[in-house]
Every structure is written in structure tokens, then in C-alpha cells.
């Protein structure tokens, strides 16, 4: 299946520009402040309202610095704290990391465990082998199957990590951390907390495929659109409740095509190969880190297995678009979808979620 060229540059989530019609003009209040940063391989836009302009500007500037630092510290293939940690883990050594990174790794390990290992930031070597440790998508042939099989056979997993205070070690030297599947979500959560602590009561943080909000957009909620990955359109709009995040993962932003096959940057840790069958997954949750991790995990799980994985990760509101253009949604997501002019691009099929299952016991400190 090919996706139209123009969809390739479309972020999966876009801010709706007004309370209703897509494309209408945003009414700008006097105390609205907006800044854009280039981070995590994407534009991060922060808009604050309802705070004195000076307070909002200073708060956003500080948040920008914090996001810059996170970008550097958590980068999967450039010099920084994570790269140093990866070198230590590969050498079988333990290493002390900054408290924020230790907390992020704990969260990542718990989310990975809940996902049954479908979201697993320990598979950095596989992601690198497929050529995705670069700013531009790879062009060329897939890596040799034997090289991938050898990496999979070493079973790198987040549950190989032991985190004692701020000290991290791995029982398995094949672990190489790549936080790309949930770092953006986690960073937007932290940034939102910082903005709130600085006195900003209403804000939206938007970073290519991920949105997190604080408060409301004046008298109405912050409203975002889920883009239609097949064309220049919108699947639906969603009004976000204060504190909520919406994250989308898909196969149409970072990928390469070879021999008529699309190779996505989302890798199935079980096969070591890019996931198949899914064009995009959107997850709505109060935690951006969880929504981001779950969007990746459910893309790996695929069109049949995903409800179990969603339940295990504790997410209820999910929208999935499959290769054949089918739109699947949980009841909790369906209730939140607001049709846009022209309606849904395809009928939305509601998929029941099993009861939330208790997370498996796979933590080791
Ligand atoms: P985006 O970066 O477009 O928001 P994702 O949140 O799905 O998309 O993250 C994809 C990134 O996550 C990949 O570029 C890679 O760095 C990493 N990754 C790929 N597959 C997995 C996986 N199964 N588990 C954890 N991380 C993954
Ligand atoms: Mg993700």
C-alpha cells in the first residue's frame, strides 16, 4: 500500500485552529504567548494563555532549556549521558546517571514490562541496524537477515536493567537504550509540570505526533485534530481535558521503501523487523509517556493483538488505522471523537477492550 506523498510530511496530530471549523483563524487573546523549538527531530510548539505575558515568556524559555537538555541527555546516537550509559552497559559496567534519566528508565522499564516487551527501549542495536540512528531516513536495502537474527537471539530487554538509586546496570551487554518511542511524551509531561509550577494555567505543547495540554483554551477545551495519514485531511477532532496527552505513532513519517515494501522505524522486538499492517495508532491518556509508549507498542502488536496490550498497559482510548484504511477505535476513544466536516474517512469500528490485567511481575529493582 502506498501513502500519498503529501501525507509524508504531515504530522499525525495537528492543533485545530478554532473551536469548530478546521482551517478557521484562532482568536488570539492579549495574554497569549507562543514559542517554537526544534528538538527531538521535530518542531516543538508551546502556546500559553491566561498568564501575564512576562511570566509565560520566562516559563516557556526555561522549559525550552530543559527540553534542550533532555534532548541532549537522552539522545540515542549523539554524545551525551545516554550514549555514555550505553557504552558502560555494553562493557558490562554499571554507571550513575542523572536522577531524571534514572526515573525515566524506571518508567520505561515498567511500561515495557506491561507491554509484554513490544515496547522495549533496550533494542537500540536493532534500530541502529535498520539505519534509523540518523537524522534522515535510510535509503538502501534492509540489513542482512542473519545480522538481525543474531541481535534478536541476544534478547536485549528493559527488564535486563537493574536500577539502584541512580546507578544503572544490565545483566545483558546486548542492551542498547533508545528512548525514541516515549522520550517525547515524557519530555512534554515534564515540560507541562514545569509550566504549571511557574504559574501558567493554560497551555498546549505540540511536538510532531504528540500533544500535551494544561488547563483549557479560554472558555473551551484545547482541541486537536488527528490527521488522516492517507490524504491531506483529518480523521476527527478531539477536545483534550486538562492534563491529557494524545500521541500518534505511524509508518508514514520515518521509514524507507524497498522493493514495494515499507520499512517503518517501529521495530518488532520479537522478529527484529519493522512492524507491518498498521498505518497509525493514536492513544489518549493523562500520561504522555504512557500514551507515547503505548502508541508504539500497539503498532507492534498489530490489528489483532492490540486490545490485550492496551489493557495490559492501562490505556483505554485508542484509535488505529490499518493498512487497508480501516479505522478501529475503543469505546473510550469513540466517545471522544468529534467528526469534522465531511465525516470520518471510513466507518469507525468499535473494538472492545478486555478488562485491565494486572502488570506481570518483571521488575528487578
Ligand atoms: P515518533 O518518533 O514518530 O513519535 P514512536 O513514538 O513510535 O514514533 O517512536 C519510534 C522510535 O522509537 C523509533 O525511531 C525508535 O527510536 C524507537 N523504537 C522503534 N521500535 C521500538 C520498540 N518496539 N520499542 C521501543 N522503541 C522503539
Ligand atoms: Mg511512541
Coordinates of N, CA, C and O in Angstrom, one line a residue, residues 79-254:
X79 N 26.7 12.1 21.3 CA 27.4 12.1 22.6 C 26.5 12.8 23.6 O 25.8 13.8 23.3
X80 N 26.4 12.2 24.8 CA 25.5 12.7 25.8 C 25.4 11.6 26.9 O 26.1 10.6 26.8
X81 N 24.6 11.9 27.9 CA 24.5 11.0 29.0 C 24.1 9.5 28.6 O 24.6 8.6 29.1
X82 N 23.1 9.5 27.7 CA 22.6 8.1 27.3 C 23.7 7.3 26.6 O 23.8 6.1 26.8
X83 N 24.4 8.0 25.7 CA 25.4 7.4 25.0 C 26.5 6.8 25.9 O 27.0 5.7 25.7
X84 N 26.9 7.6 26.9 CA 27.9 7.2 27.9 C 27.3 5.9 28.7 O 28.1 5.0 28.9
X85 N 26.0 6.0 29.0 CA 25.5 4.8 29.7 C 25.5 3.6 28.8 O 25.8 2.5 29.2
X86 N 25.1 3.8 27.5 CA 25.1 2.7 26.6 C 26.5 2.0 26.5 O 26.7 0.8 26.4
X87 N 27.5 2.9 26.5 CA 28.9 2.3 26.4 C 29.2 1.5 27.6 O 29.8 0.4 27.5
X88 N 28.8 2.0 28.8 CA 29.1 1.3 30.1 C 28.3 -0.1 30.0 O 28.9 -1.1 30.4
X89 N 27.0 0.0 29.6 CA 26.2 -1.3 29.6 C 26.8 -2.3 28.7 O 26.9 -3.5 29.0
X90 N 27.3 -1.8 27.5 CA 27.9 -2.8 26.6 C 29.2 -3.4 27.1 O 29.6 -4.5 26.8
X91 N 29.9 -2.6 28.0 CA 31.1 -3.1 28.6 C 30.8 -3.9 29.9 O 31.8 -4.4 30.6
X92 N 29.6 -4.1 30.2 CA 29.2 -4.9 31.4 C 29.4 -4.1 32.7 O 29.5 -4.7 33.8
X93 N 29.5 -2.7 32.6 CA 29.8 -1.9 33.8 C 28.5 -1.2 34.2 O 27.6 -0.9 33.4
X94 N 28.5 -0.8 35.5 CA 27.3 0.0 35.9 C 27.8 1.4 35.8 O 28.9 1.8 35.8
X95 N 26.7 2.3 35.8 CA 27.0 3.7 35.7 C 26.0 4.6 36.4 O 24.8 4.2 36.3
X96 N 26.4 5.6 37.1 CA 25.5 6.5 37.7 C 25.0 7.5 36.7 O 25.8 8.0 35.9
X97 N 23.7 7.8 36.7 CA 23.1 8.7 35.8 C 22.4 9.8 36.6 O 22.1 9.7 37.7
X98 N 22.1 10.9 35.9 CA 21.3 12.0 36.5 C 19.9 11.4 36.9 O 19.4 10.5 36.3
X99 N 19.4 12.0 38.0 CA 18.2 11.4 38.6 C 17.0 11.4 37.6 O 16.2 10.4 37.6
X100 N 16.9 12.4 36.8 CA 15.8 12.4 35.8 C 15.9 11.2 34.8 O 14.9 10.6 34.5
X101 N 17.1 10.9 34.4 CA 17.3 9.8 33.5 C 17.0 8.5 34.2 O 16.3 7.6 33.6
X102 N 17.4 8.3 35.5 CA 17.1 7.1 36.2 C 15.6 6.9 36.3 O 15.1 5.8 36.1
X103 N 14.9 8.0 36.6 CA 13.4 7.9 36.7 C 12.8 7.5 35.4 O 11.9 6.7 35.4
X104 N 13.3 8.1 34.3 CA 12.8 7.8 33.0 C 13.0 6.3 32.7 O 12.1 5.7 32.1
X105 N 14.2 5.8 33.0 CA 14.4 4.4 32.7 C 13.5 3.5 33.5 O 13.1 2.5 33.0
X106 N 13.3 3.9 34.8 CA 12.3 3.1 35.6 C 11.0 3.1 35.0 O 10.3 2.0 34.9
X107 N 10.5 4.2 34.5 CA 9.2 4.3 33.9 C 9.2 3.5 32.6 O 8.2 2.8 32.3
X108 N 10.3 3.6 31.8 CA 10.3 2.8 30.6 C 10.4 1.4 30.8 O 9.7 0.6 30.1
X109 N 11.0 0.9 31.9 CA 11.1 -0.5 32.2 C 9.7 -1.0 32.6 O 9.2 -2.1 32.2
X110 N 9.0 -0.2 33.4 CA 7.6 -0.6 33.8 C 6.7 -0.7 32.6 O 5.9 -1.6 32.5
X111 N 6.7 0.3 31.8 CA 5.9 0.3 30.6 C 6.2 -0.8 29.6 O 5.3 -1.4 29.0
X112 N 7.5 -1.1 29.5 CA 7.9 -2.2 28.6 C 7.4 -3.5 29.2 O 6.9 -4.4 28.4
X113 N 7.5 -3.7 30.5 CA 7.1 -4.9 31.1 C 5.6 -5.1 30.9 O 5.1 -6.1 30.5
X114 N 4.8 -4.0 31.1 CA 3.4 -4.0 30.9 C 3.0 -4.4 29.4 O 2.0 -5.1 29.2
X115 N 3.8 -3.9 28.5 CA 3.5 -4.2 27.1 C 3.9 -5.6 26.6 O 3.8 -5.9 25.5
X116 N 4.4 -6.4 27.6 CA 4.9 -7.7 27.2 C 6.1 -7.6 26.3 O 6.4 -8.5 25.5
X117 N 6.9 -6.5 26.4 CA 8.1 -6.3 25.7 C 7.9 -5.9 24.2 O 8.9 -5.8 23.5
X118 N 6.7 -5.5 23.8 CA 6.5 -5.0 22.5 C 7.0 -3.6 22.3 O 7.5 -3.2 21.3
X119 N 6.9 -2.8 23.4 CA 7.6 -1.5 23.6 C 8.8 -1.9 24.4 O 8.7 -2.3 25.5
X120 N 10.0 -1.7 23.8 CA 11.2 -2.1 24.5 C 12.4 -1.2 24.1 O 13.1 -1.5 23.1
X121 N 12.6 -0.1 24.9 CA 13.7 0.8 24.5 C 15.1 0.2 24.6 O 16.1 0.9 24.4
X122 N 15.2 -1.1 25.0 CA 16.5 -1.8 25.0 C 17.0 -2.2 23.7 O 18.1 -2.8 23.5
X123 N 16.2 -2.1 22.6 CA 16.5 -2.7 21.3 C 17.3 -1.7 20.4 O 17.1 -1.7 19.2
X124 N 18.0 -0.8 21.0 CA 18.8 0.2 20.2 C 19.6 -0.3 19.1 O 19.7 0.2 18.0
X125 N 20.2 -1.5 19.4 CA 21.1 -2.1 18.3 C 20.3 -2.5 17.1 O 20.7 -2.4 15.9
X126 N 19.0 -3.0 17.3 CA 18.2 -3.3 16.2 C 17.8 -2.0 15.4 O 17.8 -2.0 14.1
X127 N 17.5 -1.0 16.1 CA 17.0 0.2 15.4 C 18.2 0.8 14.6 O 18.0 1.3 13.5
X128 N 19.4 0.7 15.2 CA 20.6 1.2 14.5 C 20.8 0.3 13.3 O 21.1 0.8 12.2
X129 N 20.7 -1.0 13.4 CA 20.9 -1.9 12.3 C 20.0 -1.6 11.1 O 20.4 -1.8 9.9
X130 N 18.8 -1.1 11.4 CA 17.9 -0.8 10.3 C 18.1 0.6 9.7 O 17.4 1.0 8.8
X131 N 19.1 1.3 10.3 CA 19.5 2.6 9.7 C 18.8 3.8 10.3 O 18.9 4.9 9.7
X132 N 18.1 3.6 11.4 CA 17.3 4.7 11.9 C 18.1 5.5 13.0 O 17.5 6.4 13.6
X133 N 19.3 5.3 13.2 CA 20.1 6.2 14.0 C 20.8 7.2 13.1 O 22.0 7.3 13.0
X134 N 20.0 8.0 12.5 CA 20.4 9.1 11.6 C 19.3 10.1 11.5 O 18.1 9.7 11.7
X135 N 19.6 11.3 11.2 CA 18.6 12.4 11.1 C 17.7 12.2 9.9 O 16.5 12.6 9.9
X136 N 18.2 11.6 8.8 CA 17.3 11.3 7.7 C 17.1 9.8 7.5 O 18.0 9.0 7.9
X137 N 15.9 9.4 7.1 CA 15.6 8.0 6.9 C 16.6 7.4 6.0 O 17.2 8.0 5.1
X138 N 16.9 6.1 6.2 CA 17.9 5.4 5.4 C 17.4 5.2 4.0 O 16.2 5.2 3.7
X139 N 18.3 5.1 3.0 CA 17.9 4.7 1.7 C 18.8 3.5 1.3 O 20.0 3.6 1.5
X140 N 18.2 2.4 0.9 CA 19.0 1.3 0.6 C 18.3 0.0 1.1 O 17.2 0.0 1.4
X141 N 19.1 -1.1 1.0 CA 18.4 -2.4 1.3 C 18.3 -2.6 2.8 O 19.1 -2.0 3.6
X142 N 17.4 -3.5 3.2 CA 17.4 -3.8 4.6 C 18.7 -4.5 5.0 O 19.4 -5.1 4.2
X143 N 18.9 -4.6 6.3 CA 20.2 -5.3 6.8 C 20.0 -6.8 6.5 O 18.9 -7.3 6.4
X144 N 21.2 -7.5 6.5 CA 21.1 -9.0 6.3 C 20.3 -9.6 7.4 O 20.4 -9.3 8.6
X145 N 19.5 -10.6 7.0 CA 18.6 -11.3 7.9 C 19.4 -12.0 9.0 O 19.0 -12.0 10.2
X146 N 20.6 -12.5 8.7 CA 21.4 -13.2 9.7 C 21.9 -12.2 10.8 O 21.9 -12.6 12.0
X147 N 22.2 -11.0 10.4 CA 22.6 -10.0 11.4 C 21.4 -9.6 12.4 O 21.6 -9.5 13.6
X148 N 20.2 -9.5 11.8 CA 19.1 -9.2 12.6 C 18.8 -10.4 13.6 O 18.5 -10.2 14.8
X149 N 18.8 -11.6 13.0 CA 18.6 -12.8 13.8 C 19.5 -12.9 15.0 O 19.2 -13.3 16.1
X150 N 20.8 -12.6 14.7 CA 21.8 -12.6 15.8 C 21.5 -11.7 16.9 O 21.7 -12.0 18.1
X151 N 21.1 -10.4 16.5 CA 20.7 -9.4 17.6 C 19.5 -9.9 18.4 O 19.5 -9.8 19.6
X152 N 18.5 -10.4 17.7 CA 17.3 -10.9 18.4 C 17.6 -12.0 19.3 O 17.1 -12.1 20.5
X153 N 18.5 -12.9 18.9 CA 18.9 -14.0 19.7 C 19.6 -13.6 21.0 O 19.6 -14.4 22.0
X154 N 20.1 -12.4 21.1 CA 20.7 -11.9 22.3 C 19.7 -11.3 23.3 O 20.0 -10.9 24.4
X155 N 18.4 -11.2 22.9 CA 17.3 -10.8 23.7 C 17.5 -9.6 24.6 O 17.3 -9.7 25.8
X156 N 17.9 -8.5 24.0 CA 18.0 -7.3 24.9 C 16.6 -6.9 25.3 O 15.7 -6.8 24.6
X157 N 16.5 -6.6 26.6 CA 15.2 -6.2 27.2 C 15.4 -5.2 28.3 O 16.4 -5.3 29.1
X158 N 14.4 -4.3 28.5 CA 14.5 -3.4 29.6 C 14.6 -4.1 31.0 O 15.1 -3.6 31.9
X159 N 14.0 -5.3 31.0 CA 14.0 -6.0 32.3 C 15.4 -6.6 32.6 O 15.6 -7.1 33.7
X160 N 16.3 -6.4 31.7 CA 17.7 -6.8 32.0 C 18.3 -5.7 32.9 O 19.4 -5.9 33.4
X161 N 17.7 -4.5 32.9 CA 18.3 -3.4 33.7 C 18.0 -3.6 35.2 O 16.9 -3.9 35.6
X162 N 19.0 -3.3 36.0 CA 18.8 -3.1 37.4 C 19.2 -1.6 37.7 O 20.2 -1.1 37.3
X163 N 18.2 -1.0 38.4 CA 18.4 0.5 38.7 C 18.4 0.6 40.2 O 17.3 0.4 40.8
X164 N 19.5 0.9 40.8 CA 19.6 1.1 42.2 C 19.9 2.5 42.5 O 21.0 3.0 42.2
X165 N 18.9 3.2 43.0 CA 19.1 4.7 43.2 C 19.3 5.3 41.8 O 18.5 5.1 40.9
X166 N 20.5 5.9 41.6 CA 20.7 6.5 40.2 C 21.7 5.6 39.5 O 22.3 6.1 38.4
X167 N 22.0 4.4 40.0 CA 23.0 3.6 39.3 C 22.3 2.5 38.5 O 21.4 1.9 38.9
X168 N 22.8 2.4 37.2 CA 22.1 1.5 36.3 C 23.1 0.5 35.8 O 24.3 0.8 35.5
X169 N 22.7 -0.8 35.8 CA 23.5 -1.8 35.2 C 22.6 -2.8 34.4 O 21.4 -2.8 34.6
X170 N 23.2 -3.6 33.5 CA 22.5 -4.5 32.7 C 23.1 -5.9 32.9 O 24.3 -6.0 32.8
X171 N 22.2 -6.9 33.0 CA 22.7 -8.3 33.0 C 23.1 -8.7 31.6 O 23.7 -9.8 31.4
X172 N 22.7 -7.9 30.6 CA 22.8 -8.4 29.2 C 23.6 -7.3 28.5 O 23.0 -6.2 28.2
X173 N 24.8 -7.5 28.0 CA 25.5 -6.5 27.3 C 25.0 -6.1 25.9 O 25.4 -5.1 25.3
X174 N 24.0 -6.9 25.5 CA 23.3 -6.5 24.2 C 22.3 -5.4 24.3 O 21.8 -4.9 23.3
X175 N 22.0 -5.0 25.6 CA 21.1 -3.9 25.8 C 21.7 -2.6 25.3 O 22.9 -2.2 25.7
X176 N 21.0 -1.9 24.4 CA 21.5 -0.5 24.0 C 20.2 0.3 24.0 O 19.2 0.0 23.3
X177 N 20.2 1.3 24.8 CA 19.0 2.1 25.1 C 18.7 3.1 24.0 O 19.6 3.9 23.6
X178 N 17.5 3.1 23.5 CA 17.0 4.1 22.6 C 15.6 4.5 23.1 O 14.7 3.7 23.0
X179 N 15.5 5.7 23.6 CA 14.2 6.2 24.2 C 13.3 6.8 23.3 O 12.3 7.4 23.7
X180 N 13.5 6.7 22.0 CA 12.8 7.5 21.0 C 11.3 7.2 21.0 O 10.5 8.1 20.6
X181 N 10.8 6.1 21.5 CA 9.4 5.7 21.4 C 8.6 6.4 22.5 O 7.4 6.4 22.5
X182 N 9.3 6.9 23.6 CA 8.5 7.6 24.6 C 9.1 8.8 25.2 O 8.5 9.5 26.1
X183 N 10.3 9.2 24.7 CA 11.0 10.4 25.2 C 10.2 11.7 25.0 O 10.2 12.5 25.9
X184 N 9.6 11.8 23.8 CA 8.8 13.0 23.5 C 7.7 13.1 24.5 O 7.4 14.2 25.1
X185 N 7.0 12.0 24.7 CA 5.8 12.0 25.6 C 6.3 12.4 27.0 O 5.6 13.2 27.7
X186 N 7.4 11.7 27.5 CA 7.9 12.0 28.8 C 8.3 13.5 29.0 O 8.1 14.1 30.0
X187 N 9.0 14.0 27.9 CA 9.5 15.3 28.0 C 8.4 16.3 28.0 O 8.4 17.3 28.8
X188 N 7.3 16.1 27.3 CA 6.2 17.0 27.3 C 5.5 17.0 28.6 O 5.0 18.0 29.1
X189 N 5.4 15.8 29.3 CA 4.9 15.7 30.6 C 5.7 16.6 31.6 O 5.1 17.3 32.4
X190 N 7.0 16.5 31.6 CA 7.8 17.3 32.5 C 7.7 18.7 32.2 O 7.6 19.6 33.1
X191 N 7.7 19.1 30.9 CA 7.6 20.5 30.5 C 6.2 21.1 31.0 O 6.2 22.2 31.5
X192 N 5.2 20.3 30.9 CA 3.9 20.8 31.4 C 3.9 21.0 32.9 O 3.4 22.0 33.4
X193 N 4.5 20.1 33.6 CA 4.7 20.2 35.0 C 5.4 21.5 35.4 O 5.0 22.3 36.3
X194 N 6.5 21.8 34.7 CA 7.3 23.0 34.9 C 6.5 24.3 34.6 O 6.5 25.2 35.4
X195 N 5.7 24.2 33.5 CA 4.9 25.4 33.2 C 3.9 25.7 34.3 O 3.7 26.8 34.7
X196 N 3.2 24.6 34.7 CA 2.2 24.8 35.8 C 2.9 25.3 37.1 O 2.3 26.2 37.7
X197 N 4.0 24.8 37.4 CA 4.7 25.2 38.6 C 5.1 26.7 38.5 O 5.2 27.4 39.5
X198 N 5.3 27.1 37.3 CA 5.8 28.6 37.1 C 4.5 29.5 37.0 O 4.7 30.7 36.8
X199 N 3.3 28.9 37.1 CA 2.2 29.8 37.2 C 1.4 29.9 35.9 O 0.5 30.7 35.7
X200 N 1.7 29.0 34.9 CA 1.0 29.0 33.6 C -0.2 28.0 33.8 O 0.1 26.8 34.0
X201 N -1.4 28.5 33.7 CA -2.5 27.6 34.0 C -3.1 27.0 32.7 O -3.8 25.9 32.8
X202 N -2.9 27.6 31.6 CA -3.4 27.1 30.3 C -2.3 27.1 29.3 O -1.8 28.1 29.0
X203 N -2.1 25.9 28.7 CA -1.0 25.8 27.7 C -1.2 24.5 26.9 O -1.8 23.6 27.3
X204 N -0.7 24.6 25.7 CA -0.6 23.4 24.8 C 0.8 23.2 24.4 O 1.5 24.2 24.0
X205 N 1.3 22.0 24.4 CA 2.6 21.6 24.0 C 2.4 20.6 22.8 O 1.8 19.6 23.0
X206 N 3.0 21.0 21.7 CA 2.7 20.2 20.5 C 4.0 19.8 19.8 O 4.8 20.7 19.5
X207 N 4.3 18.5 19.7 CA 5.6 18.1 19.1 C 5.3 16.9 18.2 O 5.2 15.8 18.6
X208 N 5.3 17.2 16.9 CA 5.1 16.2 15.8 C 4.6 14.9 16.3 O 5.3 14.0 16.6
X209 N 3.3 14.8 16.3 CA 2.7 13.5 16.7 C 2.3 13.4 18.1 O 1.7 12.4 18.5
X210 N 2.7 14.4 18.9 CA 2.3 14.3 20.4 C 1.9 15.7 20.9 O 2.4 16.7 20.5
X211 N 0.8 15.6 21.7 CA 0.3 16.9 22.2 C 0.0 16.6 23.7 O -0.5 15.6 24.1
X212 N 0.3 17.7 24.5 CA 0.0 17.6 25.9 C -0.6 19.0 26.3 O -0.1 20.0 25.8
X213 N -1.7 19.0 27.1 CA -2.3 20.2 27.5 C -2.3 20.5 29.0 O -2.3 19.5 29.7
X214 N -2.3 21.7 29.3 CA -2.6 22.2 30.7 C -3.8 23.0 30.6 O -3.9 23.9 29.7
X215 N -4.8 22.8 31.5 CA -6.0 23.7 31.5 C -6.7 23.7 30.2 O -6.9 22.7 29.6
X216 N -7.2 24.9 29.9 CA -8.1 25.0 28.7 C -7.7 26.1 27.8 O -6.9 27.0 28.2
X217 N -8.3 26.2 26.6 CA -8.1 27.3 25.7 C -9.2 28.3 26.0 O -10.3 28.3 25.3
X218 N -9.0 29.2 27.0 CA -10.1 30.1 27.3 C -11.3 29.4 27.8 O -11.3 28.5 28.6
X219 N -12.4 29.7 27.1 CA -13.7 29.2 27.5 C -14.0 27.7 27.0 O -14.9 27.1 27.4
X220 N -13.1 27.3 26.1 CA -13.4 25.9 25.6 C -12.1 25.1 25.8 O -11.0 25.6 26.1
X221 N -12.2 23.8 25.6 CA -11.0 22.9 25.8 C -10.0 23.1 24.7 O -10.4 23.6 23.6
X222 N -8.8 22.7 24.9 CA -7.9 22.6 23.7 C -8.4 21.5 22.8 O -8.8 20.5 23.3
X223 N -8.3 21.8 21.5 CA -8.9 20.9 20.6 C -7.8 20.5 19.5 O -7.2 21.4 19.0
X224 N -7.7 19.3 19.3 CA -6.7 18.8 18.3 C -7.3 18.0 17.3 O -8.4 17.4 17.5
X225 N -6.6 17.9 16.1 CA -7.1 17.0 15.0 C -6.2 15.8 14.9 O -5.0 16.0 15.0
X226 N -6.8 14.7 14.6 CA -6.0 13.5 14.3 C -6.0 13.5 12.7 O -7.0 13.4 12.1
X227 N -4.8 13.6 12.2 CA -4.7 13.7 10.7 C -4.9 12.4 10.1 O -4.6 11.3 10.6
X228 N -5.5 12.4 8.9 CA -5.7 11.3 8.1 C -4.4 10.9 7.3 O -4.0 11.7 6.5
X229 N -3.8 9.8 7.6 CA -2.4 9.6 7.0 C -2.5 9.3 5.5 O -1.5 9.3 4.9
X230 N -3.7 9.0 5.0 CA -3.8 8.7 3.6 C -4.0 10.0 2.7 O -3.9 9.9 1.5
X231 N -4.4 11.1 3.3 CA -4.6 12.3 2.5 C -4.5 13.5 3.3 O -4.4 13.5 4.5
X232 N -4.5 14.7 2.7 CA -4.5 15.9 3.4 C -5.8 16.2 4.1 O -6.6 17.0 3.7
X233 N -6.1 15.4 5.1 CA -7.4 15.6 5.7 C -7.2 15.3 7.2 O -6.1 15.1 7.7
X234 N -8.4 15.2 7.8 CA -8.4 15.0 9.3 C -9.4 13.8 9.5 O -10.4 13.7 8.9
X235 N -9.0 12.9 10.4 CA -9.9 11.8 10.7 C -11.0 12.3 11.6 O -12.2 12.0 11.4
X236 N -10.6 13.0 12.6 CA -11.6 13.6 13.6 C -10.8 14.6 14.5 O -9.6 14.6 14.4
X237 N -11.6 15.3 15.2 CA -11.0 16.2 16.2 C -11.3 15.6 17.6 O -12.2 14.7 17.8
X238 N -10.4 16.0 18.6 CA -10.6 15.5 20.0 C -10.4 16.8 20.9 O -9.5 17.5 20.7
X239 N -11.3 16.9 21.8 CA -11.2 18.0 22.8 C -10.5 17.4 24.0 O -11.0 16.5 24.6
X240 N -9.3 17.9 24.3 CA -8.5 17.3 25.4 C -8.9 17.9 26.7 O -9.1 19.1 26.8
X241 N -9.0 17.1 27.7 CA -9.3 17.5 29.1 C -8.0 18.0 29.7 O -7.0 17.6 29.3
X242 N -8.2 18.9 30.7 CA -6.9 19.4 31.3 C -6.0 18.3 31.7 O -6.4 17.3 32.3
X243 N -4.7 18.4 31.3 CA -3.7 17.4 31.7 C -3.6 16.3 30.7 O -2.6 15.5 30.9
X244 N -4.4 16.2 29.8 CA -4.4 15.0 28.9 C -3.3 15.1 27.8 O -2.9 16.2 27.4
X245 N -2.9 14.0 27.3 CA -2.0 13.9 26.1 C -2.5 13.0 25.1 O -3.3 12.0 25.4
X246 N -2.2 13.3 23.8 CA -2.6 12.5 22.7 C -1.3 12.2 21.8 O -0.7 13.2 21.4
X247 N -1.0 10.9 21.7 CA 0.2 10.6 20.9 C -0.1 9.7 19.7 O -0.9 8.8 19.9
X248 N 0.5 9.9 18.6 CA 0.3 9.1 17.4 C 1.6 8.5 16.9 O 2.6 9.3 16.8
X249 N 1.7 7.3 16.7 CA 2.8 6.6 16.0 C 2.3 6.1 14.7 O 1.2 5.6 14.6
X250 N 3.2 6.1 13.7 CA 2.8 5.6 12.4 C 3.9 5.2 11.5 O 5.1 5.3 11.9
X251 N 3.6 4.7 10.4 CA 4.6 4.2 9.4 C 4.9 5.2 8.3 O 5.5 4.8 7.3
X252 N 4.4 6.4 8.5 CA 4.5 7.3 7.3 C 5.4 8.5 7.6 O 5.4 9.5 6.8
X253 N 6.1 8.5 8.7 CA 7.0 9.7 8.9 C 8.4 9.3 8.8 O 9.2 10.0 8.2
X254 N 8.8 8.2 9.5 CA 10.2 7.8 9.3 C 10.2 6.3 8.9 O 9.7 5.4 9.6

